[in-house]
Amino acid sequence: MPNTVGAAHLRALTPDDLDACHSLSRQVGWAHRREDWALVLGLGQGLAAIAAGEVVGTAMWWTFGSGHASLGSIIVAPERQGAGLGKLLMQGLLDATGGRSRGLIATEQGRLLYAKYGFEPVGTVLQHQGPAPAVGVPPLGPGETLRLATEADLPVLAALDEAATGLPRAPVLSALLGRGEAYLLERDGVAAGFSVLRRHGLGWLIGPVAAVDDRAARCLIAHGLAARPGEFIRVDVPAPTGLGSWLTELGLPEADTGLAMRCGERPAPPGPARLFALVNQALG
């Protein structure tokens, strides 16, 4: 397929482009830091749309196992929108991830474009953010312990995450362990859930959160909120979890929604763990 539109062409995104990526995301109102871009680029691959020697668009993908890819970080500079760069980037993503099922979280502006490439709605993601409300550290039940996870716990976290998502994401979790605090909830010595709290955007982000039940997920999220009282914090939760209304009641309001879309079938999560909060809206 053509990899040019007018005077613009595609090439691989590299670490040398991080400043340009950061600038581009600020132009479209994203709160990503340069460090946030470095994290996602280090875990995946990307395309840059180049015009007059400048980065005027980006798109990225992350592969999990042999059958699935998540797509994200799709941006076109405001002054270049409507000129076909979105289609150029999407075709580049599809060419790069051929043969895999694909998932993404769509903004309102991108939904129609993605639908043209065969992506169908499969759910809604609720973005809750704001100053962390004052919540007490939730009490633990009989036989429960909550502790900081270490690199030695990575196999346990990866197993919980794969049970919740159906995807092998150990490298993602390993990278997050190096950048934030991971909490592991155990019941009678058996892992019941985990969460990661890390710097992101305007402040902090809680995610991913994988747990065997709603109570465990709420305990892990509340613990993260209690750890950073009054500081800006964000949590992206799938609507079916029902955590949106709970977060609003706690005092962390819904700020936006995203539409989860998919092209092709991804592996079904085996459970019993479920995904209660995303890594971010790019990685899922």
XYZ file of N, CA, C and O in Angstrom, residues 54 58 73 79 85 96 106 129 137 156 198 215 224-225 232 262:
64
model
N 9.462 17.427 9.498
C 8.936 17.443 10.861
C 7.967 16.295 11.092
O 7.305 15.829 10.152
N 1.718 10.493 14.494
C 2.305 9.306 15.110
C 1.266 8.195 15.196
O 0.056 8.439 15.209
N -1.666 5.736 20.519
C -0.824 6.922 20.312
C -0.977 7.448 18.888
O 0.003 7.877 18.259
N -3.075 21.185 12.489
C -3.086 21.894 11.207
C -3.038 20.955 10.011
O -3.244 21.380 8.867
N -3.769 12.071 6.576
C -2.689 11.471 7.360
C -3.208 10.377 8.291
O -2.503 9.398 8.554
N 1.657 -3.339 9.350
C 2.668 -3.792 10.307
C 2.165 -4.923 11.200
O 2.966 -5.726 11.695
N -10.793 4.213 21.130
C -11.023 5.302 20.183
C -11.502 6.564 20.880
O -12.333 6.512 21.793
N -10.501 10.964 36.973
C -9.286 11.658 37.379
C -9.607 12.896 38.186
O -10.722 13.413 38.153
N -7.332 3.879 54.449
C -6.795 2.620 53.956
C -7.803 1.531 54.282
O -8.194 1.360 55.443
N 3.964 -14.132 39.315
C 2.627 -14.139 39.916
C 1.777 -13.032 39.306
O 0.608 -13.251 38.941
N 1.874 4.586 39.529
C 3.078 5.176 38.945
C 2.806 6.601 38.487
O 1.658 7.011 38.321
N -14.331 -6.880 45.349
C -13.825 -6.422 46.648
C -12.314 -6.254 46.626
O -11.769 -5.265 47.141
N -4.274 2.733 46.616
C -3.526 3.674 45.794
C -3.961 5.111 46.021
O -3.131 6.024 46.085
N -5.271 5.334 46.153
C -5.777 6.677 46.418
C -5.292 7.180 47.776
O -4.893 8.346 47.924
N -3.028 14.685 42.093
C -3.771 14.338 40.885
C -3.568 12.863 40.570
O -2.431 12.375 40.536
N -12.430 -3.303 18.272
C -11.610 -4.468 17.960
C -11.850 -4.909 16.530
O -12.966 -4.806 16.009
